[in-house]
């Protein structure tokens, strides 16, 4: 046989072998199960994802099971004898995926909110602290994000089409705007701004008189508390500053339907909060890591990686509800406020004071100008995260959907494993997912039982 003929036969043989290997791989069943443990005594598994369907098994607490799928707020389990059954998402606890397994949850949960499945290799870039610190403010991208902002009326109409109806659900620790306090004997009370101005004037007079006390007085002006109106004004200015810098690091996902969706869902939730008057604005950014950012003043950004993990509108609402709580409770604003107070304290020591009222002269603004949006990767107090988890359930109940949607989201994130590169920054800034689920099991749904069967 000639050399060209040998080469041709070799090429054909290689092609045939490759085809056989591909066929063998295709014939091998993929691992589509996630290990889990039954979370409570006597869990009833149903034939269908419906409480009215027949019970097919009773599962003992701590029994090992395999989750093979999700349908809404139900997990499908592989049972003995090749049978299957359905339990609620909080009836079992999904195990952290092993490092070797790489997070088998990514093969199990399809992520219907986005475009296809979540994979470990799809642009896992991550917005790290360096990127957020160095990114410039992008006014054009911010304007694009704001162009998707939904009105309360449009959000209400969209909620009605989803079958969501507003429900009154109490929330004792929800932040409530403070009314202005009257002065003594009916006299007008001096505002905090006026008090700070008096400190500043006294400080300048003392400085002209050669007294070091002048610097102390001027620095003290920054330690005077701010009025509710002043704080809101700062939030309204800080929010776009931070969001614009996040967008300077990574753009919005070019998916108008996704942007409209998160704004309609988010605005409906925000209208059920104690701060509906904020200019609530939501966006999905084109980043593969699983994370979300809540800037003061109502600016909330969700990564593409997280958005694609979500199963339905209720899970989209669940993620936004957690972030919304951070805004309502002023969690990141308080981090900035601490920076401001620390800066004022240093000025008291050095007596090097720069006067000037309003946000333009505040250390908070200066901090953002120096550090960009890196404040969004600052670890909040863990109690703030646990509170936001609990608040998510309350806001979901108020919005007319099921609080368990948030539980399902946490379960899916846990199934991806502690070694998943998609969760790097989330694990750095949040308590472990199993601890968060423990907290929800302990007290997160105590007053929400009436809404768990929706």
mmCIF file of C-alpha atoms in Angstrom, residues 140-142 144-145 246-256 259 283-287 302 304:
data_model
loop_
_atom_site.group_PDB
_atom_site.id
_atom_site.type_symbol
_atom_site.label_atom_id
_atom_site.label_comp_id
_atom_site.label_asym_id
_atom_site.label_seq_id
_atom_site.Cartn_x
_atom_site.Cartn_y
_atom_site.Cartn_z
ATOM 1 C CA UNK A 140 -23.148 56.202 30.223
ATOM 2 C CA UNK A 141 -23.563 52.736 31.715
ATOM 3 C CA UNK A 142 -25.264 54.184 34.778
ATOM 4 C CA UNK A 144 -28.380 52.738 30.706
ATOM 5 C CA UNK A 145 -29.121 51.014 34.023
ATOM 6 C CA UNK A 246 -19.276 48.992 39.595
ATOM 7 C CA UNK A 247 -20.486 49.487 36.037
ATOM 8 C CA UNK A 248 -17.106 50.987 35.227
ATOM 9 C CA UNK A 249 -15.606 47.612 36.164
ATOM 10 C CA UNK A 250 -18.152 45.450 34.340
ATOM 11 C CA UNK A 251 -21.036 46.409 32.020
ATOM 12 C CA UNK A 252 -24.683 45.492 32.167
ATOM 13 C CA UNK A 253 -25.642 42.183 30.620
ATOM 14 C CA UNK A 254 -26.924 42.927 27.129
ATOM 15 C CA UNK A 255 -30.290 41.306 27.723
ATOM 16 C CA UNK A 256 -33.112 43.876 27.861
ATOM 17 C CA UNK A 259 -33.025 44.021 32.889
ATOM 18 C CA UNK A 283 -29.536 45.586 37.001
ATOM 19 C CA UNK A 284 -27.832 42.373 35.900
ATOM 20 C CA UNK A 285 -24.116 42.807 35.220
ATOM 21 C CA UNK A 286 -22.152 40.637 32.804
ATOM 22 C CA UNK A 287 -19.969 38.777 35.290
ATOM 23 C CA UNK A 302 -26.922 41.062 40.418
ATOM 24 C CA UNK A 304 -25.018 37.094 35.469
#
